[in-house]
Amino acid sequence: MPELPEVEIAMRGITPFLEGQLIRTCRLNAPALRYPFGADFQNGLEGKTVLALERRGKFILIHLDSKQSLIWHLGMSGRIRTFAPESDYAPVKHDHVLITAGDGQRIVYNDARRFGFMRLVPSQNWHKETHFIGMGPEPLGNGFNGPALLEALYSKTAPIKITLLDQRIVAGVGNIYASEALFESGISPLRPAGSLNEDEGAKLAGAIRHVLERAIASGGSSLRDYQHTDGSLGYFQHMFSVYDRAGTPCPVCSTQKGRQDGQGIIRITQGGRSTFYCPQCQK
DNA sequence: CTCCTGTCCTGCCGGC
DNA sequence: TGCCGGCAGGACAGGA
């Protein structure tokens, strides 16, 4: 499910419930998510105080005062809900992890498909965990721009859409925002990644940043099960140009004189996953 | 190395 | 109405 914007919003949502707070209890309703929790998981959380939270790619990191950090990934269907101390928590199916903190506020992790996971690792070396080794730059950070992107792409022969999903190229881009960024930059998803020129590299880097920033500002994309931690919905899905819009007119070329004969947005499959684009606008 | 495919798991939707 | 196939926001392993 969640790509960078949704993970960022989830992290912002839980921060006021956890930052500086004592974790009182951690209840597990399943033996494993993607991986087993491990015998020491609950003990590693209970009685510890949260120092800080941060995001890296699609991962949330929760640093504890025990020199351990919680690595948290939401997989495809992971969702976090928060409950204020005095509010009622009504359990729903697939609520796998319940954390009670501070004054009694609760943080609940629900994940129908259990593709997500939580792992405790030494804080000092969290970035040396396999998930983060070789991970590409943060697209909203200073290290990401046209030249840096081109450098990462130049030797690649795979289609640019598939390559953008590789977290070693740039962190946090997933299936929705890869299609959206390619549309915004006018680049065909079928282009070999290494074939982009300087101008296209700059355009694509800018489009990735722009799309992600707009998605965060719009509260992310609420498809299927994704919601904010307080239960509210994002509305960036209403601003998709191409994703899940197969058969609709292209928002750019359908309005241009002499170009109304395009077939509109089409869906293709690349690497077993859907790609949406406008064959007329994206070359 | 890169690339391509399959797999983990449940839910939902459309077609018959 | 029920059943079945296909698809879903991700990451990783293993083989070519």
PDB file of C-alpha atoms (C1' of nucleotides) in Angstrom:
ATOM      1  CA  MET A   1       0.000   0.000   0.000  1.00  0.00           C
ATOM      2  CA  PRO A   2       1.849   2.871   1.331  1.00  0.00           C
ATOM      3  CA  GLU A   3       4.477   4.672  -0.602  1.00  0.00           C
ATOM      4  CA  LEU A   4       6.608   7.497   0.721  1.00  0.00           C
ATOM      5  CA  PRO A   5       3.773  10.048   1.172  1.00  0.00           C
ATOM      6  CA  GLU A   6       1.535   7.617   3.044  1.00  0.00           C
ATOM      7  CA  VAL A   7       4.384   6.474   5.279  1.00  0.00           C
ATOM      8  CA  GLU A   8       5.356  10.075   5.981  1.00  0.00           C
ATOM      9  CA  ILE A   9       1.770  10.892   6.953  1.00  0.00           C
ATOM     10  CA  ALA A  10       1.544   7.796   9.134  1.00  0.00           C
ATOM     11  CA  MET A  11       4.752   8.751  10.906  1.00  0.00           C
ATOM     12  CA  ARG A  12       3.533  12.300  11.491  1.00  0.00           C
ATOM     13  CA  GLY A  13       0.288  10.857  12.819  1.00  0.00           C
ATOM     14  CA  ILE A  14       1.871   8.661  15.461  1.00  0.00           C
ATOM     15  CA  THR A  15       4.645  11.065  16.487  1.00  0.00           C
ATOM     16  CA  PRO A  16       2.560  13.053  19.014  1.00  0.00           C
ATOM     17  CA  PHE A  17       1.396   9.761  20.546  1.00  0.00           C
ATOM     18  CA  LEU A  18       4.882   8.313  20.941  1.00  0.00           C
ATOM     19  CA  GLU A  19       7.623  10.916  21.005  1.00  0.00           C
ATOM     20  CA  GLY A  20       8.986  11.238  24.542  1.00  0.00           C
ATOM     21  CA  GLN A  21       6.440   8.704  25.770  1.00  0.00           C
ATOM     22  CA  LEU A  22       6.869   5.572  27.816  1.00  0.00           C
ATOM     23  CA  ILE A  23       5.720   2.383  26.106  1.00  0.00           C
ATOM     24  CA  ARG A  24       3.658   0.642  28.772  1.00  0.00           C
ATOM     25  CA  THR A  25       2.414  -2.466  26.990  1.00  0.00           C
ATOM     26  CA  CYS A  26       2.756  -4.155  23.644  1.00  0.00           C
ATOM     27  CA  ARG A  27       0.183  -6.796  22.828  1.00  0.00           C
ATOM     28  CA  LEU A  28       0.601  -9.154  19.878  1.00  0.00           C
ATOM     29  CA  ASN A  29      -2.368 -10.892  18.303  1.00  0.00           C
ATOM     30  CA  ALA A  30      -0.326 -12.849  15.792  1.00  0.00           C
ATOM     31  CA  PRO A  31       2.941 -14.790  16.017  1.00  0.00           C
ATOM     32  CA  ALA A  32       4.314 -13.116  12.935  1.00  0.00           C
ATOM     33  CA  LEU A  33       3.770 -10.519  10.274  1.00  0.00           C
ATOM     34  CA  ARG A  34       6.092 -10.977   7.317  1.00  0.00           C
ATOM     35  CA  TYR A  35       8.654 -12.270   9.820  1.00  0.00           C
ATOM     36  CA  PRO A  36       8.171 -13.757  13.311  1.00  0.00           C
ATOM     37  CA  PHE A  37       8.244 -11.116  16.029  1.00  0.00           C
ATOM     38  CA  GLY A  38      10.818 -13.049  18.022  1.00  0.00           C
ATOM     39  CA  ALA A  39      10.794 -13.985  21.712  1.00  0.00           C
ATOM     40  CA  ASP A  40      12.215 -10.677  22.927  1.00  0.00           C
ATOM     41  CA  PHE A  41      10.052  -8.365  20.882  1.00  0.00           C
ATOM     42  CA  GLN A  42       7.579  -7.328  23.564  1.00  0.00           C
ATOM     43  CA  ASN A  43      10.259  -7.056  26.239  1.00  0.00           C
ATOM     44  CA  GLY A  44      12.253  -4.881  23.874  1.00  0.00           C
ATOM     45  CA  LEU A  45       9.421  -2.362  23.729  1.00  0.00           C
ATOM     46  CA  GLU A  46       7.714  -2.464  27.125  1.00  0.00           C
ATOM     47  CA  GLY A  47       9.146  -0.066  29.676  1.00  0.00           C
ATOM     48  CA  LYS A  48      11.177   1.789  27.065  1.00  0.00           C
ATOM     49  CA  THR A  49      10.828   5.461  26.219  1.00  0.00           C
ATOM     50  CA  VAL A  50      10.638   6.744  22.660  1.00  0.00           C
ATOM     51  CA  LEU A  51      13.367   9.255  21.899  1.00  0.00           C
ATOM     52  CA  ALA A  52      12.544  10.128  18.297  1.00  0.00           C
ATOM     53  CA  LEU A  53      10.890   8.963  15.093  1.00  0.00           C
ATOM     54  CA  GLU A  54      12.077   9.280  11.539  1.00  0.00           C
ATOM     55  CA  ARG A  55      11.298   7.950   8.071  1.00  0.00           C
ATOM     56  CA  ARG A  56      13.698   6.429   5.549  1.00  0.00           C
ATOM     57  CA  GLY A  57      12.143   5.427   2.238  1.00  0.00           C
ATOM     58  CA  LYS A  58       8.989   3.524   3.090  1.00  0.00           C
ATOM     59  CA  PHE A  59      10.255   2.607   6.565  1.00  0.00           C
ATOM     60  CA  ILE A  60       9.424   4.211   9.899  1.00  0.00           C
ATOM     61  CA  LEU A  61      12.147   4.172  12.539  1.00  0.00           C
ATOM     62  CA  ILE A  62      11.330   4.545  16.216  1.00  0.00           C
ATOM     63  CA  HIS A  63      14.388   5.126  18.370  1.00  0.00           C
ATOM     64  CA  LEU A  64      14.165   3.967  21.987  1.00  0.00           C
ATOM     65  CA  ASP A  65      16.159   4.855  25.087  1.00  0.00           C
ATOM     66  CA  SER A  66      17.347   1.235  25.254  1.00  0.00           C
ATOM     67  CA  LYS A  67      19.833   1.658  22.391  1.00  0.00           C
ATOM     68  CA  GLN A  68      17.394  -0.231  20.198  1.00  0.00           C
ATOM     69  CA  SER A  69      15.272   1.051  17.335  1.00  0.00           C
ATOM     70  CA  LEU A  70      12.074  -0.313  15.916  1.00  0.00           C
ATOM     71  CA  ILE A  71      12.091  -0.737  12.138  1.00  0.00           C
ATOM     72  CA  TRP A  72       8.508  -0.676  10.926  1.00  0.00           C
ATOM     73  CA  HIS A  73       7.351  -1.356   7.368  1.00  0.00           C
ATOM     74  CA  LEU A  74       3.690  -1.277   6.351  1.00  0.00           C
ATOM     75  CA  GLY A  75       3.949  -3.658   3.398  1.00  0.00           C
ATOM     76  CA  MET A  76       0.972  -3.469   1.043  1.00  0.00           C
ATOM     77  CA  SER A  77      -1.960  -3.332   3.426  1.00  0.00           C
ATOM     78  CA  GLY A  78      -0.503  -2.041   6.694  1.00  0.00           C
ATOM     79  CA  ARG A  79      -2.399   0.680   8.475  1.00  0.00           C
ATOM     80  CA  ILE A  80      -1.873   2.450  11.798  1.00  0.00           C
ATOM     81  CA  ARG A  81      -4.661   3.848  13.969  1.00  0.00           C
ATOM     82  CA  THR A  82      -4.259   5.973  17.051  1.00  0.00           C
ATOM     83  CA  PHE A  83      -6.575   6.356  20.025  1.00  0.00           C
ATOM     84  CA  ALA A  84      -6.422   9.149  22.585  1.00  0.00           C
ATOM     85  CA  PRO A  85      -6.241   8.074  26.263  1.00  0.00           C
ATOM     86  CA  GLU A  86      -9.943   8.507  26.970  1.00  0.00           C
ATOM     87  CA  SER A  87     -11.268   7.232  23.649  1.00  0.00           C
ATOM     88  CA  ASP A  88     -12.645   3.759  23.019  1.00  0.00           C
ATOM     89  CA  TYR A  89     -10.689   1.258  21.001  1.00  0.00           C
ATOM     90  CA  ALA A  90     -12.938  -1.042  18.999  1.00  0.00           C
ATOM     91  CA  PRO A  91     -10.935  -4.014  17.718  1.00  0.00           C
ATOM     92  CA  VAL A  92     -11.280  -4.956  14.071  1.00  0.00           C
ATOM     93  CA  LYS A  93     -10.057  -7.934  12.097  1.00  0.00           C
ATOM     94  CA  HIS A  94      -6.291  -8.043  11.535  1.00  0.00           C
ATOM     95  CA  ASP A  95      -5.369  -5.753  14.424  1.00  0.00           C
ATOM     96  CA  HIS A  96      -2.049  -7.507  15.026  1.00  0.00           C
ATOM     97  CA  VAL A  97      -0.152  -5.148  17.341  1.00  0.00           C
ATOM     98  CA  LEU A  98      -1.521  -2.918  20.124  1.00  0.00           C
ATOM     99  CA  ILE A  99       0.812  -0.519  21.867  1.00  0.00           C
ATOM    100  CA  THR A 100      -0.263   1.439  24.940  1.00  0.00           C
ATOM    101  CA  ALA A 101       1.908   4.411  25.800  1.00  0.00           C
ATOM    102  CA  GLY A 102       2.191   7.408  28.086  1.00  0.00           C
ATOM    103  CA  ASP A 103      -1.167   8.357  29.570  1.00  0.00           C
ATOM    104  CA  GLY A 104      -2.992   5.438  28.008  1.00  0.00           C
ATOM    105  CA  GLN A 105      -3.024   6.431  24.346  1.00  0.00           C
ATOM    106  CA  ARG A 106      -2.975   3.459  21.984  1.00  0.00           C
ATOM    107  CA  ILE A 107      -1.299   2.802  18.659  1.00  0.00           C
ATOM    108  CA  VAL A 108      -2.760  -0.118  16.698  1.00  0.00           C
ATOM    109  CA  TYR A 109      -1.202  -1.819  13.695  1.00  0.00           C
ATOM    110  CA  ASN A 110      -3.608  -3.527  11.301  1.00  0.00           C
ATOM    111  CA  ASP A 111      -2.324  -5.476   8.300  1.00  0.00           C
ATOM    112  CA  ALA A 112      -4.650  -7.833   6.443  1.00  0.00           C
ATOM    113  CA  ARG A 113      -1.999  -9.324   4.186  1.00  0.00           C
ATOM    114  CA  ARG A 114       0.797  -9.291   6.779  1.00  0.00           C
ATOM    115  CA  PHE A 115       3.380  -8.166   4.241  1.00  0.00           C
ATOM    116  CA  GLY A 116       4.530  -5.543   6.702  1.00  0.00           C
ATOM    117  CA  PHE A 117       6.905  -6.160   9.581  1.00  0.00           C
ATOM    118  CA  MET A 118       8.416  -4.806  12.777  1.00  0.00           C
ATOM    119  CA  ARG A 119      11.979  -5.530  13.890  1.00  0.00           C
ATOM    120  CA  LEU A 120      14.067  -4.320  16.784  1.00  0.00           C
ATOM    121  CA  VAL A 121      17.687  -3.576  15.893  1.00  0.00           C
ATOM    122  CA  PRO A 122      20.594  -1.782  17.573  1.00  0.00           C
ATOM    123  CA  SER A 123      20.063   1.969  17.154  1.00  0.00           C
ATOM    124  CA  GLN A 124      23.686   2.620  16.366  1.00  0.00           C
ATOM    125  CA  ASN A 125      23.628   0.428  13.293  1.00  0.00           C
ATOM    126  CA  TRP A 126      20.094   0.670  11.992  1.00  0.00           C
ATOM    127  CA  HIS A 127      21.279   1.984   8.640  1.00  0.00           C
ATOM    128  CA  LYS A 128      23.448  -1.104   8.229  1.00  0.00           C
ATOM    129  CA  GLU A 129      20.450  -3.417   8.264  1.00  0.00           C
ATOM    130  CA  THR A 130      19.872  -5.134   4.944  1.00  0.00           C
ATOM    131  CA  HIS A 131      16.766  -3.064   4.216  1.00  0.00           C
ATOM    132  CA  PHE A 132      18.864   0.086   4.079  1.00  0.00           C
ATOM    133  CA  ILE A 133      22.135  -1.116   2.582  1.00  0.00           C
ATOM    134  CA  GLY A 134      22.365   0.397  -0.867  1.00  0.00           C
ATOM    135  CA  MET A 135      19.100   2.298  -0.533  1.00  0.00           C
ATOM    136  CA  GLY A 136      18.998   5.304  -2.820  1.00  0.00           C
ATOM    137  CA  PRO A 137      18.688   8.956  -1.804  1.00  0.00           C
ATOM    138  CA  GLU A 138      15.627  10.485  -0.191  1.00  0.00           C
ATOM    139  CA  PRO A 139      13.759  12.110  -3.088  1.00  0.00           C
ATOM    140  CA  LEU A 140      12.792  15.097  -0.929  1.00  0.00           C
ATOM    141  CA  GLY A 141      16.334  15.604   0.339  1.00  0.00           C
ATOM    142  CA  ASN A 142      19.260  17.601  -0.983  1.00  0.00           C
ATOM    143  CA  GLY A 143      21.069  14.605  -2.465  1.00  0.00           C
ATOM    144  CA  PHE A 144      18.451  13.986  -5.118  1.00  0.00           C
ATOM    145  CA  ASN A 145      18.531  15.846  -8.439  1.00  0.00           C
ATOM    146  CA  GLY A 146      18.788  15.277 -12.179  1.00  0.00           C
ATOM    147  CA  PRO A 147      22.504  14.460 -12.366  1.00  0.00           C
ATOM    148  CA  ALA A 148      22.319  12.103  -9.365  1.00  0.00           C
ATOM    149  CA  LEU A 149      19.345  10.291 -10.872  1.00  0.00           C
ATOM    150  CA  LEU A 150      21.023   9.963 -14.278  1.00  0.00           C
ATOM    151  CA  GLU A 151      24.156   8.610 -12.624  1.00  0.00           C
ATOM    152  CA  ALA A 152      22.063   5.876 -10.985  1.00  0.00           C
ATOM    153  CA  LEU A 153      20.264   5.077 -14.247  1.00  0.00           C
ATOM    154  CA  TYR A 154      22.925   5.306 -16.897  1.00  0.00           C
ATOM    155  CA  SER A 155      23.904   1.614 -17.009  1.00  0.00           C
ATOM    156  CA  LYS A 156      20.372   0.232 -16.723  1.00  0.00           C
ATOM    157  CA  THR A 157      18.627  -1.399 -19.641  1.00  0.00           C
ATOM    158  CA  ALA A 158      15.358  -2.218 -17.861  1.00  0.00           C
ATOM    159  CA  PRO A 159      12.343   0.039 -18.512  1.00  0.00           C
ATOM    160  CA  ILE A 160      12.418   3.267 -16.532  1.00  0.00           C
ATOM    161  CA  LYS A 161       9.113   2.490 -14.765  1.00  0.00           C
ATOM    162  CA  ILE A 162      10.419  -0.790 -13.369  1.00  0.00           C
ATOM    163  CA  THR A 163      13.731   0.838 -12.470  1.00  0.00           C
ATOM    164  CA  LEU A 164      12.009   3.578 -10.460  1.00  0.00           C
ATOM    165  CA  LEU A 165      10.513   0.899  -8.210  1.00  0.00           C
ATOM    166  CA  ASP A 166      14.042  -0.246  -7.326  1.00  0.00           C
ATOM    167  CA  GLN A 167      14.677   1.327  -3.917  1.00  0.00           C
ATOM    168  CA  ARG A 168      18.410   1.487  -4.700  1.00  0.00           C
ATOM    169  CA  ILE A 169      17.740   4.145  -7.339  1.00  0.00           C
ATOM    170  CA  VAL A 170      15.593   6.427  -5.231  1.00  0.00           C
ATOM    171  CA  ALA A 171      13.936   5.652  -1.910  1.00  0.00           C
ATOM    172  CA  GLY A 172      10.198   5.597  -1.371  1.00  0.00           C
ATOM    173  CA  VAL A 173       8.772   5.613  -4.901  1.00  0.00           C
ATOM    174  CA  GLY A 174       6.176   2.908  -5.507  1.00  0.00           C
ATOM    175  CA  ASN A 175       3.763   1.856  -8.203  1.00  0.00           C
ATOM    176  CA  ILE A 176       1.419   4.843  -8.033  1.00  0.00           C
ATOM    177  CA  TYR A 177       3.953   7.631  -7.909  1.00  0.00           C
ATOM    178  CA  ALA A 178       6.247   6.047 -10.511  1.00  0.00           C
ATOM    179  CA  SER A 179       3.443   6.256 -13.082  1.00  0.00           C
ATOM    180  CA  GLU A 180       2.481   9.764 -11.976  1.00  0.00           C
ATOM    181  CA  ALA A 181       6.044  11.109 -12.076  1.00  0.00           C
ATOM    182  CA  LEU A 182       6.688   9.663 -15.543  1.00  0.00           C
ATOM    183  CA  PHE A 183       3.512  11.291 -16.803  1.00  0.00           C
ATOM    184  CA  GLU A 184       4.442  14.636 -15.327  1.00  0.00           C
ATOM    185  CA  SER A 185       7.855  14.483 -16.963  1.00  0.00           C
ATOM    186  CA  GLY A 186       6.532  13.316 -20.359  1.00  0.00           C
ATOM    187  CA  ILE A 187       8.694  10.186 -20.379  1.00  0.00           C
ATOM    188  CA  SER A 188       7.374   6.829 -21.581  1.00  0.00           C
ATOM    189  CA  PRO A 189       7.466   4.087 -18.929  1.00  0.00           C
ATOM    190  CA  LEU A 190       8.853   1.781 -21.633  1.00  0.00           C
ATOM    191  CA  ARG A 191      12.044   3.770 -22.187  1.00  0.00           C
ATOM    192  CA  PRO A 192      15.253   1.974 -21.183  1.00  0.00           C
ATOM    193  CA  ALA A 193      16.306   3.661 -17.957  1.00  0.00           C
ATOM    194  CA  GLY A 194      19.781   4.388 -19.266  1.00  0.00           C
ATOM    195  CA  SER A 195      18.468   6.172 -22.363  1.00  0.00           C
ATOM    196  CA  LEU A 196      17.350   9.337 -20.588  1.00  0.00           C
ATOM    197  CA  ASN A 197      19.228  12.485 -21.540  1.00  0.00           C
ATOM    198  CA  GLU A 198      20.260  15.309 -19.242  1.00  0.00           C
ATOM    199  CA  ASP A 199      17.081  17.269 -19.774  1.00  0.00           C
ATOM    200  CA  GLU A 200      14.873  14.237 -19.153  1.00  0.00           C
ATOM    201  CA  GLY A 201      16.813  13.309 -16.029  1.00  0.00           C
ATOM    202  CA  ALA A 202      16.271  16.749 -14.585  1.00  0.00           C
ATOM    203  CA  LYS A 203      12.601  16.698 -15.516  1.00  0.00           C
ATOM    204  CA  LEU A 204      12.049  13.280 -13.978  1.00  0.00           C
ATOM    205  CA  ALA A 205      13.871  14.096 -10.746  1.00  0.00           C
ATOM    206  CA  GLY A 206      11.816  17.277 -10.453  1.00  0.00           C
ATOM    207  CA  ALA A 207       8.586  15.428 -11.202  1.00  0.00           C
ATOM    208  CA  ILE A 208       9.286  12.748  -8.586  1.00  0.00           C
ATOM    209  CA  ARG A 209       9.892  15.402  -5.964  1.00  0.00           C
ATOM    210  CA  HIS A 210       6.886  17.448  -7.036  1.00  0.00           C
ATOM    211  CA  VAL A 211       4.460  14.520  -7.125  1.00  0.00           C
ATOM    212  CA  LEU A 212       5.533  13.280  -3.697  1.00  0.00           C
ATOM    213  CA  GLU A 213       5.340  16.753  -2.174  1.00  0.00           C
ATOM    214  CA  ARG A 214       1.874  17.332  -3.578  1.00  0.00           C
ATOM    215  CA  ALA A 215       0.725  13.929  -2.342  1.00  0.00           C
ATOM    216  CA  ILE A 216       1.910  14.669   1.186  1.00  0.00           C
ATOM    217  CA  ALA A 217       0.228  18.075   1.097  1.00  0.00           C
ATOM    218  CA  SER A 218      -3.008  16.373   0.009  1.00  0.00           C
ATOM    219  CA  GLY A 219      -2.918  13.815   2.779  1.00  0.00           C
ATOM    220  CA  GLY A 220      -1.688  10.953   0.587  1.00  0.00           C
ATOM    221  CA  SER A 221      -3.739   8.576  -1.517  1.00  0.00           C
ATOM    222  CA  SER A 222      -6.623   6.702   0.085  1.00  0.00           C
ATOM    223  CA  LEU A 223      -7.188   3.556  -1.954  1.00  0.00           C
ATOM    224  CA  ARG A 224      -8.889   0.548  -0.435  1.00  0.00           C
ATOM    225  CA  ASP A 225      -7.724   0.340   3.148  1.00  0.00           C
ATOM    226  CA  TYR A 226      -5.423   3.300   3.534  1.00  0.00           C
ATOM    227  CA  GLN A 227      -6.463   5.962   6.026  1.00  0.00           C
ATOM    228  CA  HIS A 228      -4.731   8.438   8.263  1.00  0.00           C
ATOM    229  CA  THR A 229      -3.917   7.339  11.795  1.00  0.00           C
ATOM    230  CA  ASP A 230      -6.946   9.279  13.031  1.00  0.00           C
ATOM    231  CA  GLY A 231      -9.208   7.519  10.527  1.00  0.00           C
ATOM    232  CA  SER A 232      -9.527  10.428   8.102  1.00  0.00           C
ATOM    233  CA  LEU A 233      -8.848  10.044   4.396  1.00  0.00           C
ATOM    234  CA  GLY A 234      -6.266  11.504   2.075  1.00  0.00           C
ATOM    235  CA  TYR A 235      -7.498  12.897  -1.214  1.00  0.00           C
ATOM    236  CA  PHE A 236      -4.536  12.736  -3.573  1.00  0.00           C
ATOM    237  CA  GLN A 237      -6.231   9.831  -5.384  1.00  0.00           C
ATOM    238  CA  HIS A 238      -8.605  12.432  -6.818  1.00  0.00           C
ATOM    239  CA  MET A 239      -5.582  14.196  -8.288  1.00  0.00           C
ATOM    240  CA  PHE A 240      -4.103  11.211 -10.110  1.00  0.00           C
ATOM    241  CA  SER A 241      -3.375  12.058 -13.734  1.00  0.00           C
ATOM    242  CA  VAL A 242      -2.923   8.492 -14.912  1.00  0.00           C
ATOM    243  CA  TYR A 243      -2.904   5.924 -12.088  1.00  0.00           C
ATOM    244  CA  ASP A 244      -6.053   3.763 -12.207  1.00  0.00           C
ATOM    245  CA  ARG A 245      -7.395   6.038 -14.965  1.00  0.00           C
ATOM    246  CA  ALA A 246      -7.269   3.643 -17.914  1.00  0.00           C
ATOM    247  CA  GLY A 247      -9.791   4.568 -20.583  1.00  0.00           C
ATOM    248  CA  THR A 248     -10.149   8.169 -19.510  1.00  0.00           C
ATOM    249  CA  PRO A 249      -8.981  11.131 -21.595  1.00  0.00           C
ATOM    250  CA  CYS A 250      -5.458  12.361 -20.972  1.00  0.00           C
ATOM    251  CA  PRO A 251      -5.643  15.496 -18.816  1.00  0.00           C
ATOM    252  CA  VAL A 252      -3.010  17.165 -21.003  1.00  0.00           C
ATOM    253  CA  CYS A 253      -3.363  16.225 -24.656  1.00  0.00           C
ATOM    254  CA  SER A 254      -7.113  15.662 -24.781  1.00  0.00           C
ATOM    255  CA  THR A 255      -7.557  19.402 -24.414  1.00  0.00           C
ATOM    256  CA  GLN A 256      -5.058  20.352 -27.110  1.00  0.00           C
ATOM    257  CA  LYS A 257      -6.182  21.264 -30.585  1.00  0.00           C
ATOM    258  CA  GLY A 258      -5.508  18.566 -33.150  1.00  0.00           C
ATOM    259  CA  ARG A 259      -4.659  15.963 -30.536  1.00  0.00           C
ATOM    260  CA  GLN A 260      -8.128  14.852 -29.502  1.00  0.00           C
ATOM    261  CA  ASP A 261      -7.704  11.590 -31.400  1.00  0.00           C
ATOM    262  CA  GLY A 262      -5.434  10.002 -28.806  1.00  0.00           C
ATOM    263  CA  GLN A 263      -6.526   6.816 -27.111  1.00  0.00           C
ATOM    264  CA  GLY A 264      -6.285   8.429 -23.683  1.00  0.00           C
ATOM    265  CA  ILE A 265      -4.747   6.772 -20.663  1.00  0.00           C
ATOM    266  CA  ILE A 266      -3.880   3.114 -21.091  1.00  0.00           C
ATOM    267  CA  ARG A 267      -2.848   0.371 -18.713  1.00  0.00           C
ATOM    268  CA  ILE A 268      -0.007  -2.000 -19.466  1.00  0.00           C
ATOM    269  CA  THR A 269       1.774  -4.611 -17.372  1.00  0.00           C
ATOM    270  CA  GLN A 270       5.464  -4.270 -16.591  1.00  0.00           C
ATOM    271  CA  GLY A 271       7.237  -6.698 -14.314  1.00  0.00           C
ATOM    272  CA  GLY A 272       3.884  -8.139 -13.362  1.00  0.00           C
ATOM    273  CA  ARG A 273       2.560  -4.804 -12.153  1.00  0.00           C
ATOM    274  CA  SER A 274       0.249  -2.205 -13.672  1.00  0.00           C
ATOM    275  CA  THR A 275       1.587   0.886 -15.372  1.00  0.00           C
ATOM    276  CA  PHE A 276      -0.652   3.719 -16.543  1.00  0.00           C
ATOM    277  CA  TYR A 277       0.381   6.319 -19.105  1.00  0.00           C
ATOM    278  CA  CYS A 278      -0.541   8.437 -22.113  1.00  0.00           C
ATOM    279  CA  PRO A 279       1.184   7.087 -25.248  1.00  0.00           C
ATOM    280  CA  GLN A 280       0.684  10.432 -26.968  1.00  0.00           C
ATOM    281  CA  CYS A 281       2.262  12.643 -24.296  1.00  0.00           C
ATOM    282  CA  GLN A 282       4.940  10.312 -23.015  1.00  0.00           C
ATOM    283  CA  LYS A 283       7.795   9.542 -25.392  1.00  0.00           C
TER     284      LYS A 283
ATOM    285  C1'  DC B   1      26.373  -7.612 -11.775  1.00  0.00           C
ATOM    286  C1'  DT B   2      21.317  -7.180 -13.996  1.00  0.00           C
ATOM    287  C1'  DC B   3      16.951  -8.989 -15.082  1.00  0.00           C
ATOM    288  C1'  DC B   4      12.887 -11.633 -14.458  1.00  0.00           C
ATOM    289  C1'  DT B   5       9.732 -14.630 -12.054  1.00  0.00           C
ATOM    290  C1'  DG B   6       7.583 -16.435  -8.160  1.00  0.00           C
ATOM    291  C1'  DT B   7       6.107 -16.011  -3.368  1.00  0.00           C
ATOM    292  C1'  DC B   8       4.318 -14.384   0.964  1.00  0.00           C
ATOM    293  C1'  DC B   9      -1.306 -13.213   2.451  1.00  0.00           C
ATOM    294  C1'  DT B  10      -6.170 -11.659   2.465  1.00  0.00           C
ATOM    295  C1'  DG B  11      -9.873  -9.079   0.353  1.00  0.00           C
ATOM    296  C1'  DC B  12     -12.475  -7.377  -3.298  1.00  0.00           C
ATOM    297  C1'  DC B  13     -14.480  -7.097  -7.762  1.00  0.00           C
ATOM    298  C1'  DG B  14     -16.203  -8.612 -12.137  1.00  0.00           C
ATOM    299  C1'  DG B  15     -17.711 -12.388 -15.037  1.00  0.00           C
ATOM    300  C1'  DC B  16     -20.183 -16.520 -15.633  1.00  0.00           C
TER     301       DC B  16
ATOM    302  C1'  DT C   1     -26.713 -16.373  -5.363  1.00  0.00           C
ATOM    303  C1'  DG C   2     -22.078 -18.720  -5.468  1.00  0.00           C
ATOM    304  C1'  DC C   3     -17.698 -19.743  -7.349  1.00  0.00           C
ATOM    305  C1'  DC C   4     -13.439 -18.593  -9.611  1.00  0.00           C
ATOM    306  C1'  DG C   5      -9.853 -15.944 -11.613  1.00  0.00           C
ATOM    307  C1'  DG C   6      -7.405 -11.794 -11.512  1.00  0.00           C
ATOM    308  C1'  DC C   7      -5.697  -7.991  -9.264  1.00  0.00           C
ATOM    309  C1'  DA C   8      -4.010  -5.005  -5.282  1.00  0.00           C
ATOM    310  C1'  DG C   9       0.060   0.584  -2.739  1.00  0.00           C
ATOM    311  C1'  DG C  10       6.055  -4.102  -1.487  1.00  0.00           C
ATOM    312  C1'  DA C  11      10.149  -6.591  -0.823  1.00  0.00           C
ATOM    313  C1'  DC C  12      12.897 -10.427  -1.238  1.00  0.00           C
ATOM    314  C1'  DA C  13      14.956 -14.875  -2.891  1.00  0.00           C
ATOM    315  C1'  DG C  14      16.605 -17.582  -6.441  1.00  0.00           C
ATOM    316  C1'  DG C  15      17.648 -18.769 -11.159  1.00  0.00           C
ATOM    317  C1'  DA C  16      19.082 -17.408 -15.856  1.00  0.00           C
TER     318       DA C  16
END
